[in-house]
Structure formats: structure tokens, C-alpha cells
mmCIF file of C-alpha atoms in Angstrom:
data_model
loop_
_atom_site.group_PDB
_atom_site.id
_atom_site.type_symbol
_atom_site.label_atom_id
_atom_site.label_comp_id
_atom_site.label_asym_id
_atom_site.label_seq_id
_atom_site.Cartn_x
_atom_site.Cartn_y
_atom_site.Cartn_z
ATOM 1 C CA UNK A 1 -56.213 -13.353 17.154
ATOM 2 C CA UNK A 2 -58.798 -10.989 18.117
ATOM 3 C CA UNK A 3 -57.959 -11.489 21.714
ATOM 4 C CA UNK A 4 -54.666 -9.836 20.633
ATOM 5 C CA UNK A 5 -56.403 -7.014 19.415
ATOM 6 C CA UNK A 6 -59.024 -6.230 22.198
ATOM 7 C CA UNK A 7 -55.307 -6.154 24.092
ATOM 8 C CA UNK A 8 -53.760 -3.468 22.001
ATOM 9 C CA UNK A 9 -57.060 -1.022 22.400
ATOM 10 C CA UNK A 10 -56.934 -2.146 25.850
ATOM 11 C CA UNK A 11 -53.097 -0.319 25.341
ATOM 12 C CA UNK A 12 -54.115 2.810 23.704
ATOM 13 C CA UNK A 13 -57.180 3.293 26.347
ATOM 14 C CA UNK A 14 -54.588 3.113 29.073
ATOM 15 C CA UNK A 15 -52.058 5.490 27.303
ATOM 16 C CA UNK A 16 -49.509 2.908 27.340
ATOM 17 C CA UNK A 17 -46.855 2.997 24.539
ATOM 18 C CA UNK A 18 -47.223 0.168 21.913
ATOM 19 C CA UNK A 19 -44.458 -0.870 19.889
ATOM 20 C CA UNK A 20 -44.514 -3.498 17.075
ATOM 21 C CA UNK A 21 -41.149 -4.729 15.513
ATOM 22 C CA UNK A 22 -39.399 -7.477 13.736
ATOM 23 C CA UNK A 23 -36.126 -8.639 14.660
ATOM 24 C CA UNK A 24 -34.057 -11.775 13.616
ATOM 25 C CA UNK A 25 -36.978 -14.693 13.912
ATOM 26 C CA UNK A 26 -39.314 -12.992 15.981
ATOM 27 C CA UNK A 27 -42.142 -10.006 16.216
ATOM 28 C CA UNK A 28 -42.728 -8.025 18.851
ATOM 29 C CA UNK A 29 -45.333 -6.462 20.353
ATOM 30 C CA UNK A 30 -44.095 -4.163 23.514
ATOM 31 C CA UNK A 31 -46.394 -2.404 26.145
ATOM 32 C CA UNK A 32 -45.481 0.558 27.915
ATOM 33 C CA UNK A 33 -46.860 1.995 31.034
ATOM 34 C CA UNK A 34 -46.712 4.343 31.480
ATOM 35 C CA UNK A 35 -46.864 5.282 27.810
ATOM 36 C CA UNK A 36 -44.310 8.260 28.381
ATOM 37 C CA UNK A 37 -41.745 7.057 31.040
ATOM 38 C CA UNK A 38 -41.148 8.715 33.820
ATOM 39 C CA UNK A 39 -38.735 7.886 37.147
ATOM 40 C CA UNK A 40 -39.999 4.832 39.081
ATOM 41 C CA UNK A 41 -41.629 2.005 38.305
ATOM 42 C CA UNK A 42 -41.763 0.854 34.345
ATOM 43 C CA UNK A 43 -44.564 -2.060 33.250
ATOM 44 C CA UNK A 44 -43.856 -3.842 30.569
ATOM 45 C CA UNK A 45 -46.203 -6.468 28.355
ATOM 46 C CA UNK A 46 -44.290 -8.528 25.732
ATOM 47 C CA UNK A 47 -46.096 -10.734 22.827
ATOM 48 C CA UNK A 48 -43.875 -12.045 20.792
ATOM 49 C CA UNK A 49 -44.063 -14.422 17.664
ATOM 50 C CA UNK A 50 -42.746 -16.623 15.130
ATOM 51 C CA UNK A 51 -41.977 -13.523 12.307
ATOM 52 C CA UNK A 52 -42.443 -16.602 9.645
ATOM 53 C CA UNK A 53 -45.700 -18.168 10.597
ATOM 54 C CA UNK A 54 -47.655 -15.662 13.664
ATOM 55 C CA UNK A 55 -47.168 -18.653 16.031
ATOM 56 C CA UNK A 56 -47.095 -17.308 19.682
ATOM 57 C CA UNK A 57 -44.264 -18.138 22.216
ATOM 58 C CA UNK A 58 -45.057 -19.330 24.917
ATOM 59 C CA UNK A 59 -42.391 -21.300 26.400
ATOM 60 C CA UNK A 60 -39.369 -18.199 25.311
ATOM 61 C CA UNK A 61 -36.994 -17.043 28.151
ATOM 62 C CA UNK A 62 -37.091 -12.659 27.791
ATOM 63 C CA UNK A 63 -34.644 -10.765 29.762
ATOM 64 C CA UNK A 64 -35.265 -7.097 30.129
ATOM 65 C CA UNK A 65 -32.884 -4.616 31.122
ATOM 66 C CA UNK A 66 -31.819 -1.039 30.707
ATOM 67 C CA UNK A 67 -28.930 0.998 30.272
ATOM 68 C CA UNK A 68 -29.352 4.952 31.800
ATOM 69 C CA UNK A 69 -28.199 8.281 30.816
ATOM 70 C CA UNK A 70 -24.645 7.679 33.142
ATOM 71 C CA UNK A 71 -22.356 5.616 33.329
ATOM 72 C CA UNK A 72 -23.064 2.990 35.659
ATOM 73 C CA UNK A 73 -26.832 4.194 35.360
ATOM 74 C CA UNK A 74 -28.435 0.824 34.739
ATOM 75 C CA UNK A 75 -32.069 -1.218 35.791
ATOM 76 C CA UNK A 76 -32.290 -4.805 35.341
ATOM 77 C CA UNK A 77 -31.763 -7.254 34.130
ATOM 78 C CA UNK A 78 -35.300 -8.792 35.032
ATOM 79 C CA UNK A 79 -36.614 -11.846 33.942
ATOM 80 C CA UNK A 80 -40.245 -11.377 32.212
ATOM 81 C CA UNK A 81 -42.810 -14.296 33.143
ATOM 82 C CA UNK A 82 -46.160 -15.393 31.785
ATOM 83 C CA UNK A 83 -49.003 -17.094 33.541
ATOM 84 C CA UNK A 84 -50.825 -20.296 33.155
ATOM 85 C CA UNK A 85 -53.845 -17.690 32.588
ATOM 86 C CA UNK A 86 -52.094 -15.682 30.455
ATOM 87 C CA UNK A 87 -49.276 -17.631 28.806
ATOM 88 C CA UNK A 88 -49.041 -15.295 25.742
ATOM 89 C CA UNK A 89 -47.959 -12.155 27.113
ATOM 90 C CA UNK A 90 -44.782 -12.095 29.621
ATOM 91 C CA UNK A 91 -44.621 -9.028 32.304
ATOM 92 C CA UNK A 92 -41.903 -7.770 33.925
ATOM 93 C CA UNK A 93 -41.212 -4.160 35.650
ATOM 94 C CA UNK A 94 -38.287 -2.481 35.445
ATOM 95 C CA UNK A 95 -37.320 0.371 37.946
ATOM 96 C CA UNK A 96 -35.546 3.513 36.300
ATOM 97 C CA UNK A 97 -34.034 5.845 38.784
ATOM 98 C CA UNK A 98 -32.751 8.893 36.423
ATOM 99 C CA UNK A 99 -34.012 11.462 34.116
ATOM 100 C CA UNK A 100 -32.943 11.497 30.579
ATOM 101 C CA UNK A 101 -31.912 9.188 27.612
ATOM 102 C CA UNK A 102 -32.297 5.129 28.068
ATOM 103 C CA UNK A 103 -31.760 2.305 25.980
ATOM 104 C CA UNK A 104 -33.741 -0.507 26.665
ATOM 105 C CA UNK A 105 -32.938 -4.390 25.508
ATOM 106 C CA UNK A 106 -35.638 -7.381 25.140
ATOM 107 C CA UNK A 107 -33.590 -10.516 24.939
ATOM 108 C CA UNK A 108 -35.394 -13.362 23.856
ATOM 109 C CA UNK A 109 -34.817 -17.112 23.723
ATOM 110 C CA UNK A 110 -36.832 -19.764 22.291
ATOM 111 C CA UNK A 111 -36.148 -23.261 20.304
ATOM 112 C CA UNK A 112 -36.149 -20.293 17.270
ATOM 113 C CA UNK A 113 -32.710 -18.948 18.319
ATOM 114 C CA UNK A 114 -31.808 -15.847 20.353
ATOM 115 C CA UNK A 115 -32.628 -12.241 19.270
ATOM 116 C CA UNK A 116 -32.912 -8.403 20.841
ATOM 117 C CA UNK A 117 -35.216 -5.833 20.399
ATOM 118 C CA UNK A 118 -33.763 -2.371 21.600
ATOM 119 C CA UNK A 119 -36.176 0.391 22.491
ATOM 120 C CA UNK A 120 -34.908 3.971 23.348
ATOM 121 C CA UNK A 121 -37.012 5.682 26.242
ATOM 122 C CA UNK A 122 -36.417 9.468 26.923
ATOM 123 C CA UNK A 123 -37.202 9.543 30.567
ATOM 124 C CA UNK A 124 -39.262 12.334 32.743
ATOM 125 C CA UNK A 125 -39.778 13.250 36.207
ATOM 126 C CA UNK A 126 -43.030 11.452 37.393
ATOM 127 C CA UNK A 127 -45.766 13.138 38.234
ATOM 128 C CA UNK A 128 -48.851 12.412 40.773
ATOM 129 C CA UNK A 129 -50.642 10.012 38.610
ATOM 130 C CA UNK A 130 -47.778 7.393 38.806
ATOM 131 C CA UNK A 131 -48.890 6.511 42.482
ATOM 132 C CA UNK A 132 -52.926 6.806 41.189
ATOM 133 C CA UNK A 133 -52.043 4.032 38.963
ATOM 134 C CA UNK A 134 -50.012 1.609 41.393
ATOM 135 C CA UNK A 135 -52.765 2.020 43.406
ATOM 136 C CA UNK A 136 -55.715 1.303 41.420
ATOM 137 C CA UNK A 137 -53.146 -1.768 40.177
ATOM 138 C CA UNK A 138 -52.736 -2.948 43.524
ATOM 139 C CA UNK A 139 -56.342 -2.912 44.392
ATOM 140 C CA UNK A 140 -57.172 -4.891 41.033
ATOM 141 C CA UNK A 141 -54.911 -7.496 42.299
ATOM 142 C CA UNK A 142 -56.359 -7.605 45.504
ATOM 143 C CA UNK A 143 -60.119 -7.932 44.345
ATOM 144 C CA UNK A 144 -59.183 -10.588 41.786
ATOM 145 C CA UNK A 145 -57.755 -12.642 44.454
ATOM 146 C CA UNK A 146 -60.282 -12.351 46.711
ATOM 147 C CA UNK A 147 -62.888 -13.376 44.381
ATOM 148 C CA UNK A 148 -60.652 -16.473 43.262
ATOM 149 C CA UNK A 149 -60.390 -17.196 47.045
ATOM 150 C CA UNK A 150 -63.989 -17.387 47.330
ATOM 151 C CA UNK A 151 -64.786 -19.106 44.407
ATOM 152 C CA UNK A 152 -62.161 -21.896 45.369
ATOM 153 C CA UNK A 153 -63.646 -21.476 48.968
ATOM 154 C CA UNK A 154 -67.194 -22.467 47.412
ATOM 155 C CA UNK A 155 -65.890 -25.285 45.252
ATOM 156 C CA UNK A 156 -64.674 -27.207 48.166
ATOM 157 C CA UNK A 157 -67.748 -26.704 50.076
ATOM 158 C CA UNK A 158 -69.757 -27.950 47.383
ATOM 159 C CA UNK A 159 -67.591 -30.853 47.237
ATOM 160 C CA UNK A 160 -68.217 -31.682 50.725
ATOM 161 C CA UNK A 161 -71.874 -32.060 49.949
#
């Protein structure tokens, strides 16, 4: 559980929004970034768990989407996935191309039945630190990999021995 909690910090450090919720048979736990949403590109982190007994879910099906400030205004829906790594927390990111007032849905699926959470997100023109973040995101990624490259590199060499 602590894990959990180094996570949520992890949130707050990054000004990403955090939102905990019960609905039906499930809690949520939502990250936002960024924390206040602008146009572009929207990240979200999703832990949810049995509201009865804390259990995680790891083998739930969560559809994200979103519903704009129009009519016809809409993002989604997008399929959130979790890793072998990672298998606690699904990710998906959701692109929102207008200014003002969205309602965003979390549908979730598990063998515990089939629920929503609904988050409202008031929407704002983005600003230069959007691209900052893709691109300290991107290379992230890209050093990550290339140190799991090498490492797997190394393994098979030492194999070979």
C-alpha cells in the first residue's frame, strides 16, 4: 500500500489533479496532468479498487471519454491499459480540442459489475509548459528503453559465455 502512496506525492509534486471517489463497487483514484486542463493532450492514471475489501483491479476493462462544451464537441472514447510492470494503474490520454466546460466519464468493467465515475474539467488555453512536459515525457521514454535494450543486450551476451 505504500507504493500507492509514494504515487499520490509523486501526483501532487507534478501538479497533477488527484481525485478519489466511490462509485457503485469500486474506488477511484484519478490522475490528472496536467492538474488544470488545458487544450491538447490530457494524461490520465486510474487505480481503482474493490470499495468493499481495497483489492486492486487488475484485469478491469476502463473506457475514457469526454463530452465538450458543443454539441458534437467530444474526445474519446479511449481504452485505458496497464502494464505487466505496472498492472495497477491503467493510462490512457485523451485529446481535448476546445476551451470551456467538459464532462468526463471512467467506465469500468470487472467480474464486480460495471460502474462510471464522471469528472467535470473546466478547460484553458495551454500555455508553453504543455510542450516542456511532452518533451521531458518523451525523453523519459526514450532513456528507459534504451537502458532496457542494453540490459537485455548484456543478458544475452552473458548467456553466450
Amino acid at each position: 500500500y505504500g507504493d500507492h502512496r509514494d504515487l499520490h506525492k509523486e501526483y501532487r509534486r507534478q501538479r497533477q489533479m488527484c481525485i478519489r471517489d466511490r462509485v457503485g463497487p469500486y474506488k477511484f483514484r484519478l490522475g490528472i496532468l496536467p492538474g488544470s486542463p488545458k487544450i491538447g493532450n490530457l494524461h490520465l492514471s486510474v487505480l481503482v479498487q474493490a470499495a468493499e475489501s481495497d483489492d486492486v483491479i487488475q484485469d478491469g476493462q476502463i473506457v475514457v471519454h469526454a463530452t465538450g462544451p458543443e454539441p458534437g464537441i467530444t474526445a474519446g472514447p479511449v481504452q485505458a491499459k496497464n502494464t505487466p510492470l505496472n498492472p495497477q494503474l491503467f493510462d490512457a490520454d485523451i485529446n481535448l480540442t476546445a476551451l470551456g466546460s467538459w464532462v468526463m466519464t471512467v467506465e469500468t468493467i470487472s467480474n464486480l459489475g460495471e460502474s462510471s465515475l464522471v469528472v467535470p474539467l473546466q478547460v484553458t488555453k495551454a500555455d508553453g509548459l504543455n510542450l516542456l512536459v511532452v518533451i521531458i515525457f518523451v525523453v523519459t521514454i526514450l532513456a528507459l528503453a534504451t537502458f532496457w535494450w542494453s540490459q537485455k543486450k548484456q543478458r544475452k551476451q552473458s548467456a553466450r559465455r
